[in-house]
PDB file of C-alpha atoms in Angstrom:
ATOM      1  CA  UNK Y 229     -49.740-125.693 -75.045  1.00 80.00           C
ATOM      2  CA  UNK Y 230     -47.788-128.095 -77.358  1.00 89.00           C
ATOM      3  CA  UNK Y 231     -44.480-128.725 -75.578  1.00 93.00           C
ATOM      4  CA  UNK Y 232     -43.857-131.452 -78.028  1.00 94.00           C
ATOM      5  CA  UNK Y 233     -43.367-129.225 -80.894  1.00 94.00           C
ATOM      6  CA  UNK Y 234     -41.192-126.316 -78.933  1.00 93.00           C
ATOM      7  CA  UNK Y 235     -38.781-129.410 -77.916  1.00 94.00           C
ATOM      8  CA  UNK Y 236     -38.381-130.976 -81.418  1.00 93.00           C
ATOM      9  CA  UNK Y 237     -38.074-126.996 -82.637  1.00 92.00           C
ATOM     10  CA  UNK Y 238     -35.521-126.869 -80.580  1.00 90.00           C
ATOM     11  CA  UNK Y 239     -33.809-129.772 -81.067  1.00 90.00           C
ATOM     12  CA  UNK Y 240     -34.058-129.237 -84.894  1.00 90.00           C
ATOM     13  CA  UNK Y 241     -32.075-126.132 -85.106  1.00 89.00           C
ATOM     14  CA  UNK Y 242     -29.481-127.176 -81.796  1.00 86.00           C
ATOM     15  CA  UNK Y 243     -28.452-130.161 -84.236  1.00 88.00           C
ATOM     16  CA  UNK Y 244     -27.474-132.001 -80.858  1.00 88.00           C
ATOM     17  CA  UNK Y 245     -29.555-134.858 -79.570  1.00 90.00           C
ATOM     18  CA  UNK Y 246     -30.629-134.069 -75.691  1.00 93.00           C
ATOM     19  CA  UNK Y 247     -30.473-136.146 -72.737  1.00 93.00           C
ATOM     20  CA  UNK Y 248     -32.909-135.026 -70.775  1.00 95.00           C
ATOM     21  CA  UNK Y 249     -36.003-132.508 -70.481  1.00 97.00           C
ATOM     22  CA  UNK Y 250     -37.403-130.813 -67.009  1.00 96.00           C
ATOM     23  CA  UNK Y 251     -39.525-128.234 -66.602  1.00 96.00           C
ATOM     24  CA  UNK Y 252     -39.635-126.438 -62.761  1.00 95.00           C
ATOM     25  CA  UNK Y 253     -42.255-124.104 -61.171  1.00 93.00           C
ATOM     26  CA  UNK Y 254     -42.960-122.382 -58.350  1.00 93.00           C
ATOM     27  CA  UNK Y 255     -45.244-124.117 -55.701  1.00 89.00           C
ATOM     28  CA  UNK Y 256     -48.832-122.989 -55.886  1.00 85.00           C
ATOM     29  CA  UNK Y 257     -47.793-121.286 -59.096  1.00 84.00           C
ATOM     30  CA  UNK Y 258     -49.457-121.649 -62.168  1.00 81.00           C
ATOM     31  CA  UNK Y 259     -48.691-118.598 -64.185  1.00 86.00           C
ATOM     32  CA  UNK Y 260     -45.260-119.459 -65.425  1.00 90.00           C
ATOM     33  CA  UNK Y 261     -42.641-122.610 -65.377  1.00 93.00           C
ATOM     34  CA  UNK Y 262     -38.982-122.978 -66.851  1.00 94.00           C
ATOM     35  CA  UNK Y 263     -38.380-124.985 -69.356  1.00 95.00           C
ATOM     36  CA  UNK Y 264     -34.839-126.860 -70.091  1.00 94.00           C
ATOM     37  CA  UNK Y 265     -33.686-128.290 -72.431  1.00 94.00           C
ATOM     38  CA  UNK Y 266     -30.319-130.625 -71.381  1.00 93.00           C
ATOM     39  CA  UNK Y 267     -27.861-131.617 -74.321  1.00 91.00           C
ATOM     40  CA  UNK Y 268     -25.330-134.188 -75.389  1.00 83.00           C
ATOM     41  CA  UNK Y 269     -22.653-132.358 -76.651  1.00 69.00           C
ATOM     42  CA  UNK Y 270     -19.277-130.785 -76.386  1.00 63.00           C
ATOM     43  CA  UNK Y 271     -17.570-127.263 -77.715  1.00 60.00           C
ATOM     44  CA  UNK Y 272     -14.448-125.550 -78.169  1.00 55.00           C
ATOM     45  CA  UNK Y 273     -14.757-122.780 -75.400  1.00 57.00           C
ATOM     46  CA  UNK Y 274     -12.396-120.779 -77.756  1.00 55.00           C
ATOM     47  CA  UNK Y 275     -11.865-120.395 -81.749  1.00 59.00           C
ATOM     48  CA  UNK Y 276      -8.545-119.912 -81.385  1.00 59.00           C
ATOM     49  CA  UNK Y 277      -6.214-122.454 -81.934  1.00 63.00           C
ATOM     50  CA  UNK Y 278      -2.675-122.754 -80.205  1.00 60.00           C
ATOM     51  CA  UNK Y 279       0.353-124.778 -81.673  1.00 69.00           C
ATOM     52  CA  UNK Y 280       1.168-127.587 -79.059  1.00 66.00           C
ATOM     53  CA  UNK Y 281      -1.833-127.051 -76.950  1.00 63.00           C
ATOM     54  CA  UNK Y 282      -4.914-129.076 -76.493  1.00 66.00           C
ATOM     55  CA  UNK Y 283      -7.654-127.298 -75.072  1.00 61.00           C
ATOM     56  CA  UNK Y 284     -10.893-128.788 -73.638  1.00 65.00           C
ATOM     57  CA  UNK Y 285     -13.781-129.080 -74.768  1.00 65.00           C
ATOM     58  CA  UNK Y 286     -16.899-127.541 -72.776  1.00 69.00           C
ATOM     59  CA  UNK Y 287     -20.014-129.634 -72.770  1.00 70.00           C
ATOM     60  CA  UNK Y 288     -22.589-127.631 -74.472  1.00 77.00           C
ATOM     61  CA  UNK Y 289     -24.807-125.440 -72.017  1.00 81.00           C
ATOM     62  CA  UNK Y 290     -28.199-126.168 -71.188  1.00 85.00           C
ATOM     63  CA  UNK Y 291     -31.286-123.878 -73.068  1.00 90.00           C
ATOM     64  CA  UNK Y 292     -33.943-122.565 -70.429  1.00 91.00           C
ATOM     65  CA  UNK Y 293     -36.861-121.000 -71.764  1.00 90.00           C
ATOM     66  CA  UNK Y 294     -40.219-119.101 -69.934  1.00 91.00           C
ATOM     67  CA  UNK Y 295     -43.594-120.978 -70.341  1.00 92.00           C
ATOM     68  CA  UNK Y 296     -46.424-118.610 -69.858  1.00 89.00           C
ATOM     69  CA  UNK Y 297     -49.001-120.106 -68.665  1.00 84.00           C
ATOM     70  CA  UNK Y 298     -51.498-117.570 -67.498  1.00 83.00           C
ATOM     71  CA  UNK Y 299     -54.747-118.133 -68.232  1.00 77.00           C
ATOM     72  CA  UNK Y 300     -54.480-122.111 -68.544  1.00 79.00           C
ATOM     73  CA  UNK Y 301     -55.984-124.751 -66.460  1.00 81.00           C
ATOM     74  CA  UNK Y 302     -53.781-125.759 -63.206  1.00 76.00           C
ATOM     75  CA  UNK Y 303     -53.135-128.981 -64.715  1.00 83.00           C
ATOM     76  CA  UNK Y 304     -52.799-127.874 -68.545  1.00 90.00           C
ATOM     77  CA  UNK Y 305     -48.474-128.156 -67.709  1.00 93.00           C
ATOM     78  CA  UNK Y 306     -48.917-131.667 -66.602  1.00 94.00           C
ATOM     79  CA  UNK Y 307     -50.979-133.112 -69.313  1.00 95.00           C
ATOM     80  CA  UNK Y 308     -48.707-131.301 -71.865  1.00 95.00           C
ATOM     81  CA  UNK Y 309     -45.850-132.758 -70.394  1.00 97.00           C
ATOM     82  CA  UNK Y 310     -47.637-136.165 -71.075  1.00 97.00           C
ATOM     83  CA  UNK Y 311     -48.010-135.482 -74.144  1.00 97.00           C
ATOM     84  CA  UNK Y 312     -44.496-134.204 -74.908  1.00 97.00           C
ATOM     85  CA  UNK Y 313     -42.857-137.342 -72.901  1.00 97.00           C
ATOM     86  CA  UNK Y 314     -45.707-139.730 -75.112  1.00 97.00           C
ATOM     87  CA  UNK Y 315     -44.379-138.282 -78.483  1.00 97.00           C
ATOM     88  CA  UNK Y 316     -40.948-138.454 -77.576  1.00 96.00           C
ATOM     89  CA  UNK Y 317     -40.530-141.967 -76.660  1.00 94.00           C
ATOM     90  CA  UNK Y 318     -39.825-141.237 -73.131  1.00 95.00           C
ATOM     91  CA  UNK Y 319     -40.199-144.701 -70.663  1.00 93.00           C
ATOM     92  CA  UNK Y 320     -41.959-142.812 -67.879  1.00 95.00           C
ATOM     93  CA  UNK Y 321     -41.999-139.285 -66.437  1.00 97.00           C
ATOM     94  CA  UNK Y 322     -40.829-138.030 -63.363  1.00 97.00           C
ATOM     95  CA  UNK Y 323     -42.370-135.258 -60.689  1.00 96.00           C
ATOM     96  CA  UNK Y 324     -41.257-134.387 -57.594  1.00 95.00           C
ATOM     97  CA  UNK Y 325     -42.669-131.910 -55.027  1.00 94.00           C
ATOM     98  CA  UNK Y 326     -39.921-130.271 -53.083  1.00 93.00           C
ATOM     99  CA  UNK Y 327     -40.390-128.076 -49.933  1.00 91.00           C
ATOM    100  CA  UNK Y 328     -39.211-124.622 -49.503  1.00 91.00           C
ATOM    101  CA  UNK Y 329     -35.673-124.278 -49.115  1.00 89.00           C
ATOM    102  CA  UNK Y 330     -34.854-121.005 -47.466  1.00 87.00           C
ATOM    103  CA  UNK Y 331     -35.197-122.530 -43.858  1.00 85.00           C
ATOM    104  CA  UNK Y 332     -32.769-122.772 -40.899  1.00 83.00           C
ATOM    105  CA  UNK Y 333     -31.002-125.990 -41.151  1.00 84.00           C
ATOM    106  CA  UNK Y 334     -31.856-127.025 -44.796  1.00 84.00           C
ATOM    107  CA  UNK Y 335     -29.587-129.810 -45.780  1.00 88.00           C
ATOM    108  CA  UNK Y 336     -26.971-128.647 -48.523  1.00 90.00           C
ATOM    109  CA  UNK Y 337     -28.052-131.404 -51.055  1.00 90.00           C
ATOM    110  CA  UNK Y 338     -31.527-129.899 -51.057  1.00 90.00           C
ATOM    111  CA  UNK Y 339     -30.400-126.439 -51.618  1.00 91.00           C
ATOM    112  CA  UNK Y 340     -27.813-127.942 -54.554  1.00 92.00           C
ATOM    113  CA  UNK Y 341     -30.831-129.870 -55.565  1.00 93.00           C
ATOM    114  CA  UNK Y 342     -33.170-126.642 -56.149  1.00 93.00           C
ATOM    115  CA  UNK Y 343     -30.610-124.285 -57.479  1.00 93.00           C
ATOM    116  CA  UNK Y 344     -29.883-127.128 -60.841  1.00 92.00           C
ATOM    117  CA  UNK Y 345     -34.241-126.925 -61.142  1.00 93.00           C
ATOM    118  CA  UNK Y 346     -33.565-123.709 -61.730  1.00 93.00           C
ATOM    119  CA  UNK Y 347     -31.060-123.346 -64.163  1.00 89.00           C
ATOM    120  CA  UNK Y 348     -27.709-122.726 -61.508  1.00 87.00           C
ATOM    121  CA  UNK Y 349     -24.705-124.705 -61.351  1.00 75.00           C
ATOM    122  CA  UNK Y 350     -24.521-123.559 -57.469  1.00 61.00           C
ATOM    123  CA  UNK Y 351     -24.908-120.724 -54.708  1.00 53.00           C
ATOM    124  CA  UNK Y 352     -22.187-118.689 -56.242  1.00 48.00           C
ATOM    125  CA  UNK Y 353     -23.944-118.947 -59.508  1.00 53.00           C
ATOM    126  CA  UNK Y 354     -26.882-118.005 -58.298  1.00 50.00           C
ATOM    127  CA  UNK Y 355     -25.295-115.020 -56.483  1.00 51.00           C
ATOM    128  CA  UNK Y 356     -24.246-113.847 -59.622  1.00 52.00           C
ATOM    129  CA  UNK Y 357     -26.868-114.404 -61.941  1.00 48.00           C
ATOM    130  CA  UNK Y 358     -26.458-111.270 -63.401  1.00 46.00           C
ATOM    131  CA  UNK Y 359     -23.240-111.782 -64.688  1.00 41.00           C
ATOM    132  CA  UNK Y 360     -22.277-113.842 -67.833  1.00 40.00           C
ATOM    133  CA  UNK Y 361     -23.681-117.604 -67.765  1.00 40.00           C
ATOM    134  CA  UNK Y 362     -23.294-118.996 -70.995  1.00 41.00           C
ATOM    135  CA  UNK Y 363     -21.137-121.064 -69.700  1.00 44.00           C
ATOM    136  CA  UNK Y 364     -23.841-123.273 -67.860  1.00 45.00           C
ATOM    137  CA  UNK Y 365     -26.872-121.494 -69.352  1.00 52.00           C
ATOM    138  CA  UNK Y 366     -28.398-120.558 -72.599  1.00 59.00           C
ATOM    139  CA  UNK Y 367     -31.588-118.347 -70.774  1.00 57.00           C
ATOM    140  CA  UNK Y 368     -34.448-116.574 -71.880  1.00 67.00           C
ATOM    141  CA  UNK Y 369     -35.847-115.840 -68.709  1.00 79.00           C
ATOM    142  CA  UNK Y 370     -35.519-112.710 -67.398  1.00 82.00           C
ATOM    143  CA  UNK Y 371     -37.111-113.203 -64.003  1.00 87.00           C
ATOM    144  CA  UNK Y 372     -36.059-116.387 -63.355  1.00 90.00           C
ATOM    145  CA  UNK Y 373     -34.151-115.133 -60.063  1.00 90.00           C
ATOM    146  CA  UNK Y 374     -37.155-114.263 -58.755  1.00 92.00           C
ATOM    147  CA  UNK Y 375     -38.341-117.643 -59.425  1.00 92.00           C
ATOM    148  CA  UNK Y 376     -35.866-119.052 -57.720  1.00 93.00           C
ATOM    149  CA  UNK Y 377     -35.911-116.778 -54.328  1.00 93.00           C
ATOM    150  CA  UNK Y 378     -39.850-117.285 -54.424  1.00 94.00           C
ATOM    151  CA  UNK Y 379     -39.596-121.107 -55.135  1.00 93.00           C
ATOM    152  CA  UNK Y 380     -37.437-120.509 -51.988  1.00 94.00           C
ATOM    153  CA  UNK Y 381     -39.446-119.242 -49.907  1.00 93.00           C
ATOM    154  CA  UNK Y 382     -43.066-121.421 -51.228  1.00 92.00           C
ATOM    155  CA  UNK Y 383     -41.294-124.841 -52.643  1.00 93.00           C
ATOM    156  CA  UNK Y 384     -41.150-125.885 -56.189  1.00 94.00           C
ATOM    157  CA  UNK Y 385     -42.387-128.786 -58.663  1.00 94.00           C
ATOM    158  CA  UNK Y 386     -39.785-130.148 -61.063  1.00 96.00           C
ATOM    159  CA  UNK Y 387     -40.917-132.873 -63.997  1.00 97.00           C
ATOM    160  CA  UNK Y 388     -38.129-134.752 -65.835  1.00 97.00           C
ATOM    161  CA  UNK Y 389     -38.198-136.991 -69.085  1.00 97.00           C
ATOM    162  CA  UNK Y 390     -35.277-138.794 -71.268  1.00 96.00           C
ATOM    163  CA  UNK Y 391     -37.017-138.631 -74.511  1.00 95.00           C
ATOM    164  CA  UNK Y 392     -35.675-141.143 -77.094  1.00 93.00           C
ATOM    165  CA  UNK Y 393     -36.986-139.329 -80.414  1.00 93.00           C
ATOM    166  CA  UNK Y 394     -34.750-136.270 -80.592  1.00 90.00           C
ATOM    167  CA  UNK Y 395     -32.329-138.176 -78.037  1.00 89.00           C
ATOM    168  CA  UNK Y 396     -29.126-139.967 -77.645  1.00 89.00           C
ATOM    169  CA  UNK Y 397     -31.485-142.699 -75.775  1.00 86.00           C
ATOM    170  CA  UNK Y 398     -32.231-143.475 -79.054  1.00 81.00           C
ATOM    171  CA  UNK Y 399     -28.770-145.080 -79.831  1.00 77.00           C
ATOM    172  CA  UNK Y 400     -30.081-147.802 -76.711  1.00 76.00           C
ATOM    173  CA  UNK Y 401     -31.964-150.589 -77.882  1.00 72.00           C
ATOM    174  CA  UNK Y 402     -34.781-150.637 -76.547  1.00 64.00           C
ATOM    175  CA  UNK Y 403     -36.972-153.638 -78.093  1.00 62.00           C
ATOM    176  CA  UNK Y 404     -38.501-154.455 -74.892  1.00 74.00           C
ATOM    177  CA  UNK Y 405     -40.931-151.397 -75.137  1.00 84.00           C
ATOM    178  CA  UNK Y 406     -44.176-152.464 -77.254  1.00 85.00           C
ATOM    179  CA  UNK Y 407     -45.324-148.807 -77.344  1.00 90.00           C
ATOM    180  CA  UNK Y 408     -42.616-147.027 -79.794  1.00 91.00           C
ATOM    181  CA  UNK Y 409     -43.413-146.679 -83.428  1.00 91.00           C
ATOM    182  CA  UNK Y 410     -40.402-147.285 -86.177  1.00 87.00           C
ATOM    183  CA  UNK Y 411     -39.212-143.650 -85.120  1.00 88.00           C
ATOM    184  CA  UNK Y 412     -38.407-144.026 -81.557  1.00 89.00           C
ATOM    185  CA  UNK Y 413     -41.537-142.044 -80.566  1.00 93.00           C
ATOM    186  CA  UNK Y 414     -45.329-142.526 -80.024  1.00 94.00           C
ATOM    187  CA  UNK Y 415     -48.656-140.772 -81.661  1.00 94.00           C
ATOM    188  CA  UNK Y 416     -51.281-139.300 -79.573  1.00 94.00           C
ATOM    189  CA  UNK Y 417     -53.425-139.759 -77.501  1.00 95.00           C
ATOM    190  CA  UNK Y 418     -51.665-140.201 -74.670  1.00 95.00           C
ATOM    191  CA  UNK Y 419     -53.672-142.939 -72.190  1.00 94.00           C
ATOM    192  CA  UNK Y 420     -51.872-141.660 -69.002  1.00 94.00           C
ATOM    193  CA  UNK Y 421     -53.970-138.547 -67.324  1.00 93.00           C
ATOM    194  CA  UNK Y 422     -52.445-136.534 -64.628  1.00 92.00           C
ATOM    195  CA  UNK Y 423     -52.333-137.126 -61.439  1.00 88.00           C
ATOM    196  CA  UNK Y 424     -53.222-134.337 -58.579  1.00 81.00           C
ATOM    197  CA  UNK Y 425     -49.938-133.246 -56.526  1.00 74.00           C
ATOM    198  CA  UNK Y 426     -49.733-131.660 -52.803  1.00 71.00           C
ATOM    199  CA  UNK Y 427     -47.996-128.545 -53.248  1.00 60.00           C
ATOM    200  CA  UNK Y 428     -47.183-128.764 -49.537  1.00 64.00           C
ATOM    201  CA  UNK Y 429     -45.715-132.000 -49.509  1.00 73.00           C
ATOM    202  CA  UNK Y 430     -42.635-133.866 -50.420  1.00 84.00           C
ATOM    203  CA  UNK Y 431     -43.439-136.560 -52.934  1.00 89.00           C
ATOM    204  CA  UNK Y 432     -42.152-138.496 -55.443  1.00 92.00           C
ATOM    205  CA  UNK Y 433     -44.093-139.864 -58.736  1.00 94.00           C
ATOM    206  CA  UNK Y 434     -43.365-141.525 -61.752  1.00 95.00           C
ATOM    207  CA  UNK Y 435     -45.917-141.481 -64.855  1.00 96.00           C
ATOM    208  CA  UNK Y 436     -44.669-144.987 -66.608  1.00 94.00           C
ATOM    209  CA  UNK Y 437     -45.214-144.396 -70.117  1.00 95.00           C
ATOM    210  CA  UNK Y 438     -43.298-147.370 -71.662  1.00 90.00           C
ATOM    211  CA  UNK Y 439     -44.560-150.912 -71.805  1.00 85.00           C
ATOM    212  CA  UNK Y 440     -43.240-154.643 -72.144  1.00 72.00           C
ATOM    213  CA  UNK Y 441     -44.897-157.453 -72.599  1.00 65.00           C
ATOM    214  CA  UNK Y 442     -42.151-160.015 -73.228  1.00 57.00           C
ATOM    215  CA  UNK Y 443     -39.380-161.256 -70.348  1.00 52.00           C
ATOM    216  CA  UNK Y 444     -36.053-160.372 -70.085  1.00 50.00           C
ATOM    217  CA  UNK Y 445     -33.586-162.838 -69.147  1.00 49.00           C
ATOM    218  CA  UNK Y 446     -30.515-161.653 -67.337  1.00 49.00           C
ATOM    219  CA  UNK Y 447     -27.933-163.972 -66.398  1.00 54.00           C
ATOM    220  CA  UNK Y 448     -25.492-163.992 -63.312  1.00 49.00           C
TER     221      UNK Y 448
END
């Protein structure tokens, strides 16, 4: 699995430098994950244009895609999301283990917090996911409500990276990090391994991929 090449694929023909990447699966899933891919960018919702009125522009919808993973090693996702967050230029990645949701009493920030891992804006997006949701979405996953109602009911495990290369993190100066090459990114191998995750339990870890070696001064 080379998630470094899909992204800059991606990327390549989008024309749009992205802001972040996550990819979300299911708890105690290893068959399949989503992939998204989250833009900087804005569009005319509309071709049309109207003497004397301004219309808005729509930021550009996010691109979801279905990794198959069947037949791969349980932590073949991780490692290529390493890899991928390496290349890129990314300072550290994030994974976070989140309970199931479906539950008496869940807190509304968790639910609003598992429905954007999956792609939906909110409850009544989700309720309709049938309908037309280009305006949030760009999908290719067919069963990704039954993702979501199984993540649901199991919990789900949701990695995030702000690549540089490819990024509008790239426009930050950044001199502080000793490990990017001339092109905002980094060559393999990648010296950070994965680390094994409770499905079960609610955790938080970051992968620090970026390094410094000189101070920063900050004055008050």
């Amino acid at each position: 699995m080379n998630l470094f090449e899909t992204v800059a694929a991606h990327a390549a023909a989008m024309r749009l430098p992205l802001y972040a990447v996550t990819v979300t699966s299911v708890a105690r899933r290893a068959d399949a994950a989503l992939l998204s891919l989250h833009w900087h960018g804005f569009f005319r919702r509309t071709p049309l244009n109207m003497p004397g009125v301004e219309l808005p522009p729509r930021p550009v919808a996010q691109s979801i895609a279905r990794l198959d993973m069947s037949g791969e090693r349980p932590d073949t996702l991780e490692q290529a999301l390493l890899e991928a967050a390496w290349q890129l230029g990314a300072w550290d990645l994030e994974r976070v283990v989140r309970p199931a949701w479906w539950r008496l009493g869940a807190p509304a920030a968790e639910v609003s917090e598992a429905l954007r891992a999956f792609g939906y804006a909110d409850e009544e997006d989700a309720a309709n996911a049938k309908g037309d949701m280009r305006e949030h979405t760009m999908a290719q996953v067919p069963d990704r409500e039954e993702m979501l109602r199984e993540a649901g009911r199991r919990g789900y495990v949701r990695w995030l990276f702000r690549p540089r290369k490819c990024g509008i993190w790239s426009a930050v100066p950044d001199d502080a990090d000793d490990t990017l090459d001339s092109t905002g990114g980094r060559t393999l191998p990648c010296p950070v391994v994965p680390s094994p995750a409770r499905a079960t339990v609610p955790q938080r870890t970051v992968y620090r991929l970026g390094r410094a070696s000189a101070w920063v001064l900050v004055r008050d």
